[in-house]
PDB file of C-alpha atoms in Angstrom:
ATOM      1  CA  MET R 819       6.142 -12.179  17.845  1.00  0.00           C
ATOM      2  CA  LEU R 820       2.530 -13.321  18.062  1.00  0.00           C
ATOM      3  CA  SER R 821       3.310 -15.870  20.781  1.00  0.00           C
ATOM      4  CA  ARG R 822       5.655 -13.737  22.898  1.00  0.00           C
ATOM      5  CA  ARG R 823       4.300 -13.214  26.396  1.00  0.00           C
ATOM      6  CA  ALA R 824       4.251  -9.688  27.784  1.00  0.00           C
ATOM      7  CA  ALA R 825       4.226  -8.408  31.330  1.00  0.00           C
ATOM      8  CA  ALA R 826       0.732  -8.137  32.788  1.00  0.00           C
ATOM      9  CA  PRO R 827      -0.974  -4.740  32.737  1.00  0.00           C
ATOM     10  CA  HIS R 828      -1.106  -2.628  35.859  1.00  0.00           C
ATOM     11  CA  LEU R 829      -4.894  -2.534  35.656  1.00  0.00           C
ATOM     12  CA  THR R 830      -7.743  -3.320  33.275  1.00  0.00           C
ATOM     13  CA  LEU R 831     -10.640  -0.918  32.776  1.00  0.00           C
ATOM     14  CA  CYS R 832     -14.064  -1.589  31.257  1.00  0.00           C
ATOM     15  CA  TYR R 833     -15.611   0.850  28.787  1.00  0.00           C
ATOM     16  CA  GLY R 834     -18.771  -1.233  28.319  1.00  0.00           C
ATOM     17  CA  ASP R 835     -20.666  -4.297  29.480  1.00  0.00           C
ATOM     18  CA  LEU R 836     -19.320  -6.976  27.134  1.00  0.00           C
ATOM     19  CA  PRO R 837     -16.215  -9.143  27.646  1.00  0.00           C
ATOM     20  CA  ASP R 838     -14.289  -7.376  24.876  1.00  0.00           C
ATOM     21  CA  HIS R 839     -15.102  -3.887  26.171  1.00  0.00           C
ATOM     22  CA  VAL R 840     -11.809  -3.594  28.032  1.00  0.00           C
ATOM     23  CA  ALA R 841      -8.554  -1.657  28.063  1.00  0.00           C
ATOM     24  CA  ASP R 842      -5.338  -2.953  29.619  1.00  0.00           C
ATOM     25  CA  VAL R 843      -3.355  -0.095  31.141  1.00  0.00           C
ATOM     26  CA  ARG R 844       0.423  -0.127  31.498  1.00  0.00           C
ATOM     27  CA  LEU R 845       2.427   2.611  33.187  1.00  0.00           C
ATOM     28  CA  PRO R 846       5.836   4.081  32.404  1.00  0.00           C
ATOM     29  CA  PRO R 847       8.702   3.822  34.899  1.00  0.00           C
ATOM     30  CA  ASN R 848       8.573   7.528  35.714  1.00  0.00           C
ATOM     31  CA  ASP R 849       6.157   8.757  38.395  1.00  0.00           C
ATOM     32  CA  GLY R 850       5.017  12.016  36.830  1.00  0.00           C
ATOM     33  CA  PRO R 851       2.273  12.684  34.286  1.00  0.00           C
ATOM     34  CA  SER R 852       2.828  11.224  30.818  1.00  0.00           C
ATOM     35  CA  PRO R 853       0.994  11.352  27.475  1.00  0.00           C
ATOM     36  CA  LEU R 854      -1.670   8.723  26.870  1.00  0.00           C
ATOM     37  CA  VAL R 855      -1.286   6.256  23.994  1.00  0.00           C
ATOM     38  CA  VAL R 856      -4.284   4.116  23.046  1.00  0.00           C
ATOM     39  CA  VAL R 857      -3.179   0.969  21.202  1.00  0.00           C
ATOM     40  CA  VAL R 858      -5.679  -0.530  18.754  1.00  0.00           C
ATOM     41  CA  HIS R 859      -4.571  -4.003  17.694  1.00  0.00           C
ATOM     42  CA  GLY R 860      -4.878  -5.415  14.211  1.00  0.00           C
ATOM     43  CA  GLY R 861      -5.575  -8.866  12.823  1.00  0.00           C
ATOM     44  CA  PHE R 862      -7.871  -8.011   9.890  1.00  0.00           C
ATOM     45  CA  TRP R 863     -10.779  -7.557  12.322  1.00  0.00           C
ATOM     46  CA  LYS R 864     -10.863 -11.342  12.901  1.00  0.00           C
ATOM     47  CA  ALA R 865     -11.968 -12.966  16.151  1.00  0.00           C
ATOM     48  CA  GLU R 866      -8.789 -15.026  16.514  1.00  0.00           C
ATOM     49  CA  PHE R 867      -6.635 -11.925  16.994  1.00  0.00           C
ATOM     50  CA  ASP R 868      -7.178 -10.070  20.259  1.00  0.00           C
ATOM     51  CA  ARG R 869      -5.230  -7.503  22.271  1.00  0.00           C
ATOM     52  CA  ALA R 870      -2.823 -10.152  23.614  1.00  0.00           C
ATOM     53  CA  HIS R 871      -0.635  -9.982  20.525  1.00  0.00           C
ATOM     54  CA  ALA R 872      -0.160  -6.243  21.126  1.00  0.00           C
ATOM     55  CA  GLY R 873       1.226  -6.883  24.596  1.00  0.00           C
ATOM     56  CA  SER R 874       4.934  -6.580  23.755  1.00  0.00           C
ATOM     57  CA  GLN R 875       4.243  -3.470  21.694  1.00  0.00           C
ATOM     58  CA  SER R 876       2.345  -1.932  24.607  1.00  0.00           C
ATOM     59  CA  VAL R 877       5.089  -2.755  27.104  1.00  0.00           C
ATOM     60  CA  GLY R 878       7.633  -1.160  24.775  1.00  0.00           C
ATOM     61  CA  LEU R 879       5.586   2.029  24.526  1.00  0.00           C
ATOM     62  CA  ALA R 880       5.186   2.172  28.309  1.00  0.00           C
ATOM     63  CA  GLN R 881       8.914   1.736  28.813  1.00  0.00           C
ATOM     64  CA  ALA R 882       9.420   4.643  26.410  1.00  0.00           C
ATOM     65  CA  GLY R 883       7.532   6.922  28.787  1.00  0.00           C
ATOM     66  CA  TYR R 884       3.847   6.684  27.865  1.00  0.00           C
ATOM     67  CA  VAL R 885       0.723   5.639  29.728  1.00  0.00           C
ATOM     68  CA  VAL R 886      -0.609   2.918  27.432  1.00  0.00           C
ATOM     69  CA  ALA R 887      -4.183   1.678  27.163  1.00  0.00           C
ATOM     70  CA  THR R 888      -4.468  -1.398  24.945  1.00  0.00           C
ATOM     71  CA  VAL R 889      -8.081  -1.782  23.896  1.00  0.00           C
ATOM     72  CA  ASP R 890     -10.177  -4.621  22.616  1.00  0.00           C
ATOM     73  CA  TYR R 891     -13.416  -4.687  20.626  1.00  0.00           C
ATOM     74  CA  ARG R 892     -15.804  -7.191  19.047  1.00  0.00           C
ATOM     75  CA  ARG R 893     -14.468  -8.716  15.848  1.00  0.00           C
ATOM     76  CA  VAL R 894     -15.712 -10.665  12.839  1.00  0.00           C
ATOM     77  CA  GLY R 895     -16.646 -14.173  13.932  1.00  0.00           C
ATOM     78  CA  GLN R 896     -17.890 -13.081  17.364  1.00  0.00           C
ATOM     79  CA  PRO R 897     -21.505 -12.318  18.274  1.00  0.00           C
ATOM     80  CA  GLY R 898     -22.120  -8.717  17.309  1.00  0.00           C
ATOM     81  CA  GLY R 899     -18.743  -8.314  15.600  1.00  0.00           C
ATOM     82  CA  GLY R 900     -18.275  -6.848  12.144  1.00  0.00           C
ATOM     83  CA  TRP R 901     -20.948  -4.479  10.891  1.00  0.00           C
ATOM     84  CA  PRO R 902     -22.041  -2.569  12.897  1.00  0.00           C
ATOM     85  CA  GLY R 903     -20.792  -3.864  16.263  1.00  0.00           C
ATOM     86  CA  THR R 904     -17.067  -3.353  15.671  1.00  0.00           C
ATOM     87  CA  PHE R 905     -17.724   0.291  14.846  1.00  0.00           C
ATOM     88  CA  ASP R 906     -20.056   0.687  17.832  1.00  0.00           C
ATOM     89  CA  ASP R 907     -17.239  -0.505  20.067  1.00  0.00           C
ATOM     90  CA  VAL R 908     -14.507   1.653  18.538  1.00  0.00           C
ATOM     91  CA  ALA R 909     -16.685   4.756  18.747  1.00  0.00           C
ATOM     92  CA  ALA R 910     -17.456   3.961  22.382  1.00  0.00           C
ATOM     93  CA  LEU R 911     -13.882   3.218  23.400  1.00  0.00           C
ATOM     94  CA  THR R 912     -12.378   6.296  21.777  1.00  0.00           C
ATOM     95  CA  ASP R 913     -14.944   8.469  23.540  1.00  0.00           C
ATOM     96  CA  ALA R 914     -14.605   6.767  26.916  1.00  0.00           C
ATOM     97  CA  VAL R 915     -11.129   5.309  27.455  1.00  0.00           C
ATOM     98  CA  PRO R 916      -9.099   8.537  27.810  1.00  0.00           C
ATOM     99  CA  SER R 917     -11.370   9.863  30.547  1.00  0.00           C
ATOM    100  CA  LEU R 918     -11.551   6.448  32.237  1.00  0.00           C
ATOM    101  CA  VAL R 919      -7.758   6.271  32.421  1.00  0.00           C
ATOM    102  CA  SER R 920      -7.488   9.846  33.649  1.00  0.00           C
ATOM    103  CA  LYS R 921     -10.028   9.200  36.403  1.00  0.00           C
ATOM    104  CA  ALA R 922      -8.402   5.945  37.459  1.00  0.00           C
ATOM    105  CA  LEU R 923      -4.900   7.481  37.423  1.00  0.00           C
ATOM    106  CA  PRO R 924      -5.435  11.197  38.027  1.00  0.00           C
ATOM    107  CA  ASP R 925      -1.762  12.004  38.570  1.00  0.00           C
ATOM    108  CA  ARG R 926      -0.327   9.888  35.760  1.00  0.00           C
ATOM    109  CA  VAL R 927      -1.932  11.216  32.555  1.00  0.00           C
ATOM    110  CA  GLY R 928      -0.554  14.491  31.245  1.00  0.00           C
ATOM    111  CA  PRO R 929      -2.431  17.224  29.359  1.00  0.00           C
ATOM    112  CA  ALA R 930      -0.952  16.389  25.941  1.00  0.00           C
ATOM    113  CA  ARG R 931      -3.366  15.148  23.337  1.00  0.00           C
ATOM    114  CA  THR R 932      -4.021  11.412  23.109  1.00  0.00           C
ATOM    115  CA  VAL R 933      -2.318   9.389  20.392  1.00  0.00           C
ATOM    116  CA  LEU R 934      -4.167   6.472  18.814  1.00  0.00           C
ATOM    117  CA  VAL R 935      -1.604   3.899  17.673  1.00  0.00           C
ATOM    118  CA  GLY R 936      -3.105   1.325  15.342  1.00  0.00           C
ATOM    119  CA  HIS R 937      -1.426  -1.571  13.578  1.00  0.00           C
ATOM    120  CA  SER R 938      -2.777  -2.992  10.317  1.00  0.00           C
ATOM    121  CA  ALA R 939      -6.580  -3.222  10.673  1.00  0.00           C
ATOM    122  CA  GLY R 940      -6.232  -1.438  14.003  1.00  0.00           C
ATOM    123  CA  ALA R 941      -4.854   1.559  12.127  1.00  0.00           C
ATOM    124  CA  HIS R 942      -7.993   1.535   9.996  1.00  0.00           C
ATOM    125  CA  LEU R 943     -10.091   1.729  13.150  1.00  0.00           C
ATOM    126  CA  ALA R 944      -7.917   4.458  14.673  1.00  0.00           C
ATOM    127  CA  ALA R 945      -8.046   6.599  11.521  1.00  0.00           C
ATOM    128  CA  TRP R 946     -11.791   6.029  11.248  1.00  0.00           C
ATOM    129  CA  ALA R 947     -12.322   7.054  14.882  1.00  0.00           C
ATOM    130  CA  ALA R 948     -10.452  10.304  14.262  1.00  0.00           C
ATOM    131  CA  ALA R 949     -12.715  11.012  11.270  1.00  0.00           C
ATOM    132  CA  ARG R 950     -16.093  10.521  12.959  1.00  0.00           C
ATOM    133  CA  HIS R 951     -16.931  14.221  12.843  1.00  0.00           C
ATOM    134  CA  ARG R 952     -16.942  13.795   9.060  1.00  0.00           C
ATOM    135  CA  LEU R 953     -19.745  11.231   9.192  1.00  0.00           C
ATOM    136  CA  PRO R 954     -23.317  12.300   8.387  1.00  0.00           C
ATOM    137  CA  ARG R 955     -25.119  13.799  11.367  1.00  0.00           C
ATOM    138  CA  GLU R 956     -27.695  11.028  11.279  1.00  0.00           C
ATOM    139  CA  SER R 957     -24.993   8.389  11.799  1.00  0.00           C
ATOM    140  CA  PRO R 958     -24.958   6.932  15.335  1.00  0.00           C
ATOM    141  CA  TRP R 959     -21.161   7.307  15.281  1.00  0.00           C
ATOM    142  CA  HIS R 960     -21.101  10.994  14.354  1.00  0.00           C
ATOM    143  CA  ARG R 961     -19.215  13.353  16.661  1.00  0.00           C
ATOM    144  CA  SER R 962     -20.088  17.024  16.660  1.00  0.00           C
ATOM    145  CA  ASP R 963     -16.453  17.945  17.364  1.00  0.00           C
ATOM    146  CA  PRO R 964     -13.229  16.285  16.222  1.00  0.00           C
ATOM    147  CA  LEU R 965     -11.603  13.759  18.507  1.00  0.00           C
ATOM    148  CA  ASP R 966      -8.721  15.378  20.398  1.00  0.00           C
ATOM    149  CA  ALA R 967      -6.254  12.760  19.248  1.00  0.00           C
ATOM    150  CA  SER R 968      -3.602  12.207  16.633  1.00  0.00           C
ATOM    151  CA  VAL R 969      -3.136   8.906  14.819  1.00  0.00           C
ATOM    152  CA  VAL R 970      -0.077   6.748  14.275  1.00  0.00           C
ATOM    153  CA  SER R 971      -0.730   4.202  11.543  1.00  0.00           C
ATOM    154  CA  LEU R 972       1.606   1.208  11.542  1.00  0.00           C
ATOM    155  CA  ALA R 973       1.245  -0.657   8.238  1.00  0.00           C
ATOM    156  CA  GLY R 974      -2.340   0.542   8.226  1.00  0.00           C
ATOM    157  CA  VAL R 975      -5.280  -0.675   6.158  1.00  0.00           C
ATOM    158  CA  LEU R 976      -6.279   2.916   5.476  1.00  0.00           C
ATOM    159  CA  ASP R 977      -8.434   2.356   2.391  1.00  0.00           C
ATOM    160  CA  LEU R 978     -11.061  -0.382   2.606  1.00  0.00           C
ATOM    161  CA  GLU R 979     -11.909  -0.263  -1.089  1.00  0.00           C
ATOM    162  CA  LEU R 980      -8.260  -0.757  -2.018  1.00  0.00           C
ATOM    163  CA  SER R 981      -8.003  -3.519   0.599  1.00  0.00           C
ATOM    164  CA  GLU R 982     -10.916  -5.328  -1.001  1.00  0.00           C
ATOM    165  CA  GLN R 983      -9.556  -4.734  -4.493  1.00  0.00           C
ATOM    166  CA  LEU R 984      -6.273  -6.367  -3.443  1.00  0.00           C
ATOM    167  CA  GLY R 985      -8.028  -9.137  -1.505  1.00  0.00           C
ATOM    168  CA  LEU R 986      -6.044  -8.405   1.668  1.00  0.00           C
ATOM    169  CA  GLY R 987      -6.548 -10.812   4.544  1.00  0.00           C
ATOM    170  CA  GLY R 988      -8.597 -13.115   2.337  1.00  0.00           C
ATOM    171  CA  HIS R 989     -11.014 -10.297   1.478  1.00  0.00           C
ATOM    172  CA  ALA R 990     -11.285  -9.350   5.147  1.00  0.00           C
ATOM    173  CA  ALA R 991     -12.887  -5.972   4.366  1.00  0.00           C
ATOM    174  CA  ARG R 992     -15.736  -7.760   2.627  1.00  0.00           C
ATOM    175  CA  ARG R 993     -16.377  -9.842   5.724  1.00  0.00           C
ATOM    176  CA  LEU R 994     -16.154  -6.792   7.979  1.00  0.00           C
ATOM    177  CA  LEU R 995     -18.762  -4.850   6.005  1.00  0.00           C
ATOM    178  CA  GLY R 996     -20.927  -7.699   4.801  1.00  0.00           C
ATOM    179  CA  GLY R 997     -20.150  -7.447   1.106  1.00  0.00           C
ATOM    180  CA  SER R 998     -18.127  -5.868  -1.657  1.00  0.00           C
ATOM    181  CA  PRO R 999     -18.040  -2.122  -2.394  1.00  0.00           C
ATOM    182  CA  ARG R1000     -20.488  -2.721  -5.215  1.00  0.00           C
ATOM    183  CA  ARG R1001     -23.017  -4.408  -2.917  1.00  0.00           C
ATOM    184  CA  GLN R1002     -22.403  -2.301   0.208  1.00  0.00           C
ATOM    185  CA  ARG R1003     -21.558   1.117  -1.220  1.00  0.00           C
ATOM    186  CA  ASP R1004     -23.087   3.033   1.712  1.00  0.00           C
ATOM    187  CA  ARG R1005     -21.185   0.991   4.305  1.00  0.00           C
ATOM    188  CA  TYR R1006     -17.857   1.552   2.602  1.00  0.00           C
ATOM    189  CA  GLY R1007     -18.620   5.270   2.442  1.00  0.00           C
ATOM    190  CA  LEU R1008     -19.193   5.366   6.197  1.00  0.00           C
ATOM    191  CA  ALA R1009     -16.398   3.009   7.271  1.00  0.00           C
ATOM    192  CA  ASN R1010     -13.515   3.937   4.978  1.00  0.00           C
ATOM    193  CA  PRO R1011     -11.033   6.524   6.331  1.00  0.00           C
ATOM    194  CA  ALA R1012      -9.910   7.343   2.795  1.00  0.00           C
ATOM    195  CA  ALA R1013     -13.475   8.438   2.011  1.00  0.00           C
ATOM    196  CA  LEU R1014     -13.698  10.755   5.048  1.00  0.00           C
ATOM    197  CA  LEU R1015     -10.885  13.185   4.241  1.00  0.00           C
ATOM    198  CA  PRO R1016     -10.058  15.828   5.225  1.00  0.00           C
ATOM    199  CA  THR R1017     -10.247  15.320   8.972  1.00  0.00           C
ATOM    200  CA  GLY R1018      -8.299  18.423   9.988  1.00  0.00           C
ATOM    201  CA  GLY R1019      -6.180  16.193  12.193  1.00  0.00           C
ATOM    202  CA  ARG R1020      -2.704  14.718  12.189  1.00  0.00           C
ATOM    203  CA  LEU R1021      -1.753  11.227  11.008  1.00  0.00           C
ATOM    204  CA  VAL R1022       1.759   9.807  11.020  1.00  0.00           C
ATOM    205  CA  ALA R1023       2.180   6.608   9.012  1.00  0.00           C
ATOM    206  CA  VAL R1024       5.013   4.096   9.236  1.00  0.00           C
ATOM    207  CA  HIS R1025       5.278   1.275   6.719  1.00  0.00           C
ATOM    208  CA  GLY R1026       7.905  -1.262   5.720  1.00  0.00           C
ATOM    209  CA  THR R1027       8.987  -1.814   2.137  1.00  0.00           C
ATOM    210  CA  ARG R1028       8.949  -5.618   2.604  1.00  0.00           C
ATOM    211  CA  ASP R1029       5.425  -5.794   3.990  1.00  0.00           C
ATOM    212  CA  ASP R1030       3.695  -8.620   2.117  1.00  0.00           C
ATOM    213  CA  THR R1031       0.561  -8.455   4.273  1.00  0.00           C
ATOM    214  CA  VAL R1032      -0.435  -4.826   3.685  1.00  0.00           C
ATOM    215  CA  PRO R1033       1.547  -3.314   0.786  1.00  0.00           C
ATOM    216  CA  ILE R1034       3.258   0.014   1.372  1.00  0.00           C
ATOM    217  CA  GLU R1035       1.254   1.526  -1.481  1.00  0.00           C
ATOM    218  CA  MET R1036      -1.705   1.621   0.929  1.00  0.00           C
ATOM    219  CA  SER R1037       0.031   4.205   3.128  1.00  0.00           C
ATOM    220  CA  ARG R1038       1.547   6.088   0.214  1.00  0.00           C
ATOM    221  CA  ARG R1039      -1.828   6.614  -1.436  1.00  0.00           C
ATOM    222  CA  TYR R1040      -3.591   7.594   1.769  1.00  0.00           C
ATOM    223  CA  VAL R1041      -0.932  10.109   2.833  1.00  0.00           C
ATOM    224  CA  ASP R1042      -0.921  11.676  -0.634  1.00  0.00           C
ATOM    225  CA  ARG R1043      -4.708  12.038  -0.559  1.00  0.00           C
ATOM    226  CA  ALA R1044      -4.688  13.429   2.972  1.00  0.00           C
ATOM    227  CA  ARG R1045      -2.060  16.039   2.114  1.00  0.00           C
ATOM    228  CA  THR R1046      -3.908  17.037  -1.047  1.00  0.00           C
ATOM    229  CA  ALA R1047      -7.048  17.489   1.066  1.00  0.00           C
ATOM    230  CA  GLY R1048      -5.136  19.773   3.449  1.00  0.00           C
ATOM    231  CA  ASP R1049      -4.488  17.429   6.370  1.00  0.00           C
ATOM    232  CA  GLN R1050      -1.243  17.022   8.297  1.00  0.00           C
ATOM    233  CA  ALA R1051       0.007  13.631   7.172  1.00  0.00           C
ATOM    234  CA  GLU R1052       3.454  12.127   6.911  1.00  0.00           C
ATOM    235  CA  LEU R1053       4.928   8.765   5.999  1.00  0.00           C
ATOM    236  CA  THR R1054       8.100   7.068   7.159  1.00  0.00           C
ATOM    237  CA  GLU R1055       9.168   4.208   4.886  1.00  0.00           C
ATOM    238  CA  ILE R1056      11.507   1.618   6.414  1.00  0.00           C
ATOM    239  CA  ASP R1057      13.624  -0.381   3.983  1.00  0.00           C
ATOM    240  CA  GLY R1058      13.529  -4.120   4.547  1.00  0.00           C
ATOM    241  CA  CYS R1059      10.843  -3.939   7.242  1.00  0.00           C
ATOM    242  CA  GLY R1060       8.025  -6.477   7.367  1.00  0.00           C
ATOM    243  CA  HIS R1061       4.496  -6.320   8.740  1.00  0.00           C
ATOM    244  CA  LEU R1062       5.042  -7.466  12.329  1.00  0.00           C
ATOM    245  CA  ASP R1063       8.358  -5.670  12.809  1.00  0.00           C
ATOM    246  CA  LEU R1064       6.430  -2.489  13.573  1.00  0.00           C
ATOM    247  CA  ILE R1065       4.927  -3.930  16.754  1.00  0.00           C
ATOM    248  CA  ASP R1066       8.139  -5.583  17.949  1.00  0.00           C
ATOM    249  CA  PRO R1067      10.201  -3.495  20.401  1.00  0.00           C
ATOM    250  CA  LEU R1068      13.186  -5.749  19.634  1.00  0.00           C
ATOM    251  CA  SER R1069      13.170  -4.958  15.906  1.00  0.00           C
ATOM    252  CA  ALA R1070      15.318  -2.433  14.075  1.00  0.00           C
ATOM    253  CA  ALA R1071      12.105  -0.613  13.125  1.00  0.00           C
ATOM    254  CA  TRP R1072      11.141   0.226  16.709  1.00  0.00           C
ATOM    255  CA  PRO R1073      13.008   3.577  16.961  1.00  0.00           C
ATOM    256  CA  SER R1074      11.019   4.758  13.923  1.00  0.00           C
ATOM    257  CA  VAL R1075       7.790   3.782  15.677  1.00  0.00           C
ATOM    258  CA  LEU R1076       8.759   5.773  18.770  1.00  0.00           C
ATOM    259  CA  ALA R1077       9.712   8.723  16.570  1.00  0.00           C
ATOM    260  CA  ALA R1078       6.283   8.546  14.925  1.00  0.00           C
ATOM    261  CA  VAL R1079       4.509   8.684  18.296  1.00  0.00           C
ATOM    262  CA  ALA R1080       6.600  11.680  19.331  1.00  0.00           C
ATOM    263  CA  SER R1081       5.807  13.374  16.024  1.00  0.00           C
ATOM    264  CA  ALA R1082       2.086  12.720  16.464  1.00  0.00           C
ATOM    265  CA  LEU R1083       2.209  14.491  19.824  1.00  0.00           C
ATOM    266  CA  SER R1084       3.623  17.641  18.230  1.00  0.00           C
ATOM    267  CA  ARG R1085       1.092  20.152  17.007  1.00  0.00           C
TER     268      ARG R1085
END
């Protein structure tokens, strides 16, 4: 799955000045306006995983009828990646990419709300982006109004404190934020989607029961907390599904992913 080559994007847009400030755009086969899906790739925020491994996923979403923008961002191990650069980039791309795509393709993007589709650590970033209006006003990432986007979390790392407690990705959350929750309490409070509820938005989670990279309990706990806080949140559990199956259009899990995107578009 990680080495499968995908068809090239129709165009690549820049949302900033750095090499990773880009979005690959793929178009559906139909000619009319379609909803916009922004794909945020995972890889535990590590430099070695870029948007290329989300190529097949993005092609599959485009073939299903969506305009797809697959974004990149600075990651841990790159200059400026981690804290705070990764969050600078995700805030910038979620503010800029929808309008950039609409301007570049004025007749192809429909009026439906944007869906942020994140896998693994990318789901953390997508859920965090949709919660930025919950950040303190003095935060450089604060939005005065909620992002007009729903979130689809595919095997998402939705709770950074739990991720660190479980040591996921070789304690990847610790490397992202520069320390443990005990040492970097303020950073975890600002960067953890589970600490920013309620958002008032909609999140649809999909998780496999055989995921040995991010355990399904991560999504179960987050969805329960979000519902208790009053948010619209739902979880689809797929028996026998592993971590990478959710980004593979050839897997048996793919129809559930498409159903999640359609559900996220409903209000």
